[in-house]
Amino acid sequence: MKLIKSPLEAKDIFNLIAGDKVLISGTVYTLRDSAHKLLLQLFKEGKDFPFPTQNAVIYYAAPTPPKAGHPLGSLGPTTASRMDVYVPMLLEKGIRGMIGKGKRSDEVRELLKQYKAVYFLAAGGAGAYLAQFVKDAKPVAFQELGPEAIYEVQLEGFPAIVAIDGEGRSIWDEEEEKEKENKDKI
Amino acid sequence: MRKKKKKRKIRTRFEDWLPLVGQLADKPECPNCGEEREWSVFIEKIEFCEHCFLDYLEFLILSQGLSIFDFL
Ligand SMILES: [Zn+2]
């Protein structure tokens, strides 16, 4: 088990290997489809993002309404591949970590290698369980989007797996090689 | 027409199978996704609805068998 802090440091990224179990603490920012679209607009206009992006970690998630005594109701990961097309923009802006659910494209893997960034896999479907590792959450941008606004979230010991590391290795390498071999046989 | 039939068959199979691992939910709202659900499935003490359960299964498969409990 590796304990890591967000924002990430280059040496931390260097030490992360696909398959590592990690507990993430520190500040992350939630990001979903519609917020990406608004960020793209800012990016095209050459403007700054409404949150600090240097070495930042973003979390593909959308919070549900909170119950009494909790900052958030549930904070589960959402499918990351829908947002694959925006990855170049995020990396260009200095973001170095992403937390989400599901596989990413080969292009994303290449980009993560190029920029020395990491993709973390979080447990899909377990939003209520994961909410206990969220110590605080407040919207910081695009509040008109409701739950899809960008939230600044304080994590403490949030469990995840390094799915793609800064060298472009992934937990699916073996499986994909086998698939390729089988295809070549046919 | 043929395609439609196939899809329905898969869904029926899942619904047949769910009662083996789950139970009828006592509250309509899933604690994970907040959506209305019919079923509760418990893995250790975590409750999943019929949709979240499939999400979690996907996580188990993608993570090559690692579960959240490997972090405890
Ligand atoms: Zn659910």
PDB file of N, CA and C in Angstrom, chain A residues 1 21-23 64 74 101-103 121-129 159-161 171-172 175, chain B residues 31-34 46-48 52-53 55-59 61-64 66 68-72:
ATOM      1  N   MET A   1       0.844  -1.215   0.000  1.00  0.00           N
ATOM      2  CA  MET A   1       0.000   0.000   0.000  1.00  0.00           C
ATOM      3  C   MET A   1       0.870   1.252   0.000  1.00  0.00           C
ATOM      4  N   LYS A  21      -1.580  -0.551  -5.070  1.00  0.00           N
ATOM      5  CA  LYS A  21      -2.733  -0.075  -4.291  1.00  0.00           C
ATOM      6  C   LYS A  21      -2.295   1.201  -3.588  1.00  0.00           C
ATOM      7  N   VAL A  22      -3.105   2.228  -3.680  1.00  0.00           N
ATOM      8  CA  VAL A  22      -2.724   3.500  -3.060  1.00  0.00           C
ATOM      9  C   VAL A  22      -3.868   4.051  -2.213  1.00  0.00           C
ATOM     10  N   LEU A  23      -3.501   4.880  -1.243  1.00  0.00           N
ATOM     11  CA  LEU A  23      -4.480   5.648  -0.484  1.00  0.00           C
ATOM     12  C   LEU A  23      -4.151   7.117  -0.752  1.00  0.00           C
ATOM     13  N   THR A  64     -23.717  13.304  -5.014  1.00  0.00           N
ATOM     14  CA  THR A  64     -25.172  13.314  -4.815  1.00  0.00           C
ATOM     15  C   THR A  64     -25.454  14.124  -3.537  1.00  0.00           C
ATOM     16  N   SER A  74     -22.764  10.933  -1.652  1.00  0.00           N
ATOM     17  CA  SER A  74     -22.077   9.821  -2.263  1.00  0.00           C
ATOM     18  C   SER A  74     -21.122  10.397  -3.297  1.00  0.00           C
ATOM     19  N   LYS A 101     -13.434   5.518 -13.375  1.00  0.00           N
ATOM     20  CA  LYS A 101     -13.745   4.094 -13.493  1.00  0.00           C
ATOM     21  C   LYS A 101     -13.673   3.685 -14.959  1.00  0.00           C
ATOM     22  N   GLY A 102     -13.286   2.435 -15.184  1.00  0.00           N
ATOM     23  CA  GLY A 102     -13.220   1.887 -16.539  1.00  0.00           C
ATOM     24  C   GLY A 102     -11.886   2.120 -17.228  1.00  0.00           C
ATOM     25  N   LYS A 103     -11.771   1.512 -18.408  1.00  0.00           N
ATOM     26  CA  LYS A 103     -10.524   1.585 -19.183  1.00  0.00           C
ATOM     27  C   LYS A 103     -10.378   2.929 -19.889  1.00  0.00           C
ATOM     28  N   LEU A 121      -7.694   3.904 -10.793  1.00  0.00           N
ATOM     29  CA  LEU A 121      -9.001   3.246 -10.895  1.00  0.00           C
ATOM     30  C   LEU A 121      -9.632   3.209  -9.499  1.00  0.00           C
ATOM     31  N   ALA A 122     -10.850   3.724  -9.385  1.00  0.00           N
ATOM     32  CA  ALA A 122     -11.563   3.673  -8.104  1.00  0.00           C
ATOM     33  C   ALA A 122     -12.711   2.670  -8.223  1.00  0.00           C
ATOM     34  N   ALA A 123     -13.216   2.232  -7.076  1.00  0.00           N
ATOM     35  CA  ALA A 123     -14.247   1.187  -7.061  1.00  0.00           C
ATOM     36  C   ALA A 123     -15.592   1.736  -7.536  1.00  0.00           C
ATOM     37  N   GLY A 124     -15.991   1.320  -8.724  1.00  0.00           N
ATOM     38  CA  GLY A 124     -17.286   1.720  -9.263  1.00  0.00           C
ATOM     39  C   GLY A 124     -18.421   1.159  -8.426  1.00  0.00           C
ATOM     40  N   GLY A 125     -19.507   1.893  -8.355  1.00  0.00           N
ATOM     41  CA  GLY A 125     -20.705   1.405  -7.669  1.00  0.00           C
ATOM     42  C   GLY A 125     -20.693   1.596  -6.171  1.00  0.00           C
ATOM     43  N   ALA A 126     -19.522   1.977  -5.606  1.00  0.00           N
ATOM     44  CA  ALA A 126     -19.404   2.039  -4.148  1.00  0.00           C
ATOM     45  C   ALA A 126     -19.350   3.475  -3.635  1.00  0.00           C
ATOM     46  N   GLY A 127     -20.100   4.353  -4.263  1.00  0.00           N
ATOM     47  CA  GLY A 127     -20.047   5.785  -3.931  1.00  0.00           C
ATOM     48  C   GLY A 127     -20.266   6.102  -2.466  1.00  0.00           C
ATOM     49  N   ALA A 128     -21.250   5.439  -1.843  1.00  0.00           N
ATOM     50  CA  ALA A 128     -21.555   5.735  -0.436  1.00  0.00           C
ATOM     51  C   ALA A 128     -20.395   5.318   0.456  1.00  0.00           C
ATOM     52  N   TYR A 129     -19.772   4.202   0.115  1.00  0.00           N
ATOM     53  CA  TYR A 129     -18.625   3.724   0.884  1.00  0.00           C
ATOM     54  C   TYR A 129     -17.448   4.684   0.734  1.00  0.00           C
ATOM     55  N   PRO A 159      -9.137   4.956  -1.256  1.00  0.00           N
ATOM     56  CA  PRO A 159      -8.510   3.787  -1.880  1.00  0.00           C
ATOM     57  C   PRO A 159      -8.638   3.766  -3.407  1.00  0.00           C
ATOM     58  N   ALA A 160      -7.533   3.493  -4.064  1.00  0.00           N
ATOM     59  CA  ALA A 160      -7.544   3.402  -5.527  1.00  0.00           C
ATOM     60  C   ALA A 160      -6.408   2.501  -5.988  1.00  0.00           C
ATOM     61  N   ILE A 161      -6.425   2.180  -7.269  1.00  0.00           N
ATOM     62  CA  ILE A 161      -5.376   1.336  -7.850  1.00  0.00           C
ATOM     63  C   ILE A 161      -4.737   2.116  -8.991  1.00  0.00           C
ATOM     64  N   ILE A 171      -2.507  -2.003 -15.901  1.00  0.00           N
ATOM     65  CA  ILE A 171      -2.875  -3.283 -15.288  1.00  0.00           C
ATOM     66  C   ILE A 171      -3.523  -4.211 -16.313  1.00  0.00           C
ATOM     67  N   TRP A 172      -3.773  -3.700 -17.513  1.00  0.00           N
ATOM     68  CA  TRP A 172      -4.408  -4.523 -18.545  1.00  0.00           C
ATOM     69  C   TRP A 172      -3.419  -5.000 -19.604  1.00  0.00           C
ATOM     70  N   GLU A 175      -3.435  -8.891 -20.361  1.00  0.00           N
ATOM     71  CA  GLU A 175      -4.698  -9.284 -20.987  1.00  0.00           C
ATOM     72  C   GLU A 175      -4.749  -8.798 -22.441  1.00  0.00           C
TER      73      GLU A 175
ATOM     74  N   PRO B  31     -28.091   3.876  -1.722  1.00  0.00           N
ATOM     75  CA  PRO B  31     -27.183   4.755  -0.998  1.00  0.00           C
ATOM     76  C   PRO B  31     -25.986   5.193  -1.850  1.00  0.00           C
ATOM     77  N   ASN B  32     -25.699   4.444  -2.889  1.00  0.00           N
ATOM     78  CA  ASN B  32     -24.539   4.776  -3.719  1.00  0.00           C
ATOM     79  C   ASN B  32     -24.861   5.776  -4.822  1.00  0.00           C
ATOM     80  N   CYS B  33     -25.856   5.453  -5.630  1.00  0.00           N
ATOM     81  CA  CYS B  33     -26.131   6.305  -6.791  1.00  0.00           C
ATOM     82  C   CYS B  33     -27.340   7.210  -6.554  1.00  0.00           C
ATOM     83  N   GLY B  34     -28.097   6.978  -5.493  1.00  0.00           N
ATOM     84  CA  GLY B  34     -29.255   7.813  -5.202  1.00  0.00           C
ATOM     85  C   GLY B  34     -30.464   7.522  -6.093  1.00  0.00           C
ATOM     86  N   ILE B  46     -21.207  -3.631   2.481  1.00  0.00           N
ATOM     87  CA  ILE B  46     -21.559  -2.543   1.573  1.00  0.00           C
ATOM     88  C   ILE B  46     -22.777  -2.928   0.742  1.00  0.00           C
ATOM     89  N   GLU B  47     -23.728  -2.011   0.689  1.00  0.00           N
ATOM     90  CA  GLU B  47     -24.962  -2.276  -0.033  1.00  0.00           C
ATOM     91  C   GLU B  47     -24.878  -1.714  -1.450  1.00  0.00           C
ATOM     92  N   PHE B  48     -25.236  -2.530  -2.408  1.00  0.00           N
ATOM     93  CA  PHE B  48     -25.258  -2.099  -3.803  1.00  0.00           C
ATOM     94  C   PHE B  48     -26.661  -2.307  -4.366  1.00  0.00           C
ATOM     95  N   CYS B  52     -25.483  -0.519  -9.344  1.00  0.00           N
ATOM     96  CA  CYS B  52     -24.174  -0.307  -8.715  1.00  0.00           C
ATOM     97  C   CYS B  52     -23.417  -1.626  -8.563  1.00  0.00           C
ATOM     98  N   PHE B  53     -24.161  -2.685  -8.341  1.00  0.00           N
ATOM     99  CA  PHE B  53     -23.560  -4.010  -8.205  1.00  0.00           C
ATOM    100  C   PHE B  53     -22.809  -4.381  -9.484  1.00  0.00           C
ATOM    101  N   ASP B  55     -21.624  -2.251 -11.637  1.00  0.00           N
ATOM    102  CA  ASP B  55     -20.464  -1.350 -11.674  1.00  0.00           C
ATOM    103  C   ASP B  55     -19.329  -1.919 -10.840  1.00  0.00           C
ATOM    104  N   TYR B  56     -19.699  -2.418  -9.671  1.00  0.00           N
ATOM    105  CA  TYR B  56     -18.684  -2.945  -8.769  1.00  0.00           C
ATOM    106  C   TYR B  56     -18.055  -4.224  -9.344  1.00  0.00           C
ATOM    107  N   LEU B  57     -18.885  -5.042  -9.974  1.00  0.00           N
ATOM    108  CA  LEU B  57     -18.353  -6.247 -10.623  1.00  0.00           C
ATOM    109  C   LEU B  57     -17.348  -5.861 -11.700  1.00  0.00           C
ATOM    110  N   GLU B  58     -17.674  -4.809 -12.431  1.00  0.00           N
ATOM    111  CA  GLU B  58     -16.761  -4.337 -13.481  1.00  0.00           C
ATOM    112  C   GLU B  58     -15.422  -3.931 -12.853  1.00  0.00           C
ATOM    113  N   PHE B  59     -15.512  -3.245 -11.709  1.00  0.00           N
ATOM    114  CA  PHE B  59     -14.286  -2.842 -10.999  1.00  0.00           C
ATOM    115  C   PHE B  59     -13.467  -4.063 -10.594  1.00  0.00           C
ATOM    116  N   ILE B  61     -13.413  -6.971 -11.931  1.00  0.00           N
ATOM    117  CA  ILE B  61     -12.828  -7.617 -13.109  1.00  0.00           C
ATOM    118  C   ILE B  61     -11.672  -6.776 -13.659  1.00  0.00           C
ATOM    119  N   LEU B  62     -11.910  -5.462 -13.805  1.00  0.00           N
ATOM    120  CA  LEU B  62     -10.869  -4.588 -14.358  1.00  0.00           C
ATOM    121  C   LEU B  62      -9.638  -4.529 -13.455  1.00  0.00           C
ATOM    122  N   SER B  63      -9.882  -4.587 -12.148  1.00  0.00           N
ATOM    123  CA  SER B  63      -8.742  -4.483 -11.228  1.00  0.00           C
ATOM    124  C   SER B  63      -8.116  -5.853 -10.991  1.00  0.00           C
ATOM    125  N   GLN B  64      -8.536  -6.828 -11.771  1.00  0.00           N
ATOM    126  CA  GLN B  64      -8.021  -8.194 -11.709  1.00  0.00           C
ATOM    127  C   GLN B  64      -8.154  -8.787 -10.311  1.00  0.00           C
ATOM    128  N   LEU B  66      -8.850  -7.354  -7.408  1.00  0.00           N
ATOM    129  CA  LEU B  66      -8.683  -6.541  -6.205  1.00  0.00           C
ATOM    130  C   LEU B  66     -10.023  -5.953  -5.804  1.00  0.00           C
ATOM    131  N   ILE B  68     -12.264  -3.483  -2.739  1.00  0.00           N
ATOM    132  CA  ILE B  68     -11.999  -2.387  -1.810  1.00  0.00           C
ATOM    133  C   ILE B  68     -11.409  -2.947  -0.517  1.00  0.00           C
ATOM    134  N   PHE B  69     -11.782  -4.164  -0.181  1.00  0.00           N
ATOM    135  CA  PHE B  69     -11.366  -4.728   1.102  1.00  0.00           C
ATOM    136  C   PHE B  69      -9.874  -5.048   1.132  1.00  0.00           C
ATOM    137  N   ASP B  70      -9.253  -5.068  -0.037  1.00  0.00           N
ATOM    138  CA  ASP B  70      -7.801  -5.235  -0.059  1.00  0.00           C
ATOM    139  C   ASP B  70      -7.094  -4.009   0.490  1.00  0.00           C
ATOM    140  N   PHE B  71      -7.822  -2.931   0.664  1.00  0.00           N
ATOM    141  CA  PHE B  71      -7.224  -1.697   1.159  1.00  0.00           C
ATOM    142  C   PHE B  71      -7.329  -1.579   2.681  1.00  0.00           C
ATOM    143  N   LEU B  72      -8.086  -2.490   3.301  1.00  0.00           N
ATOM    144  CA  LEU B  72      -8.323  -2.329   4.737  1.00  0.00           C
ATOM    145  C   LEU B  72      -7.167  -2.893   5.558  1.00  0.00           C
TER     146      LEU B  72
END
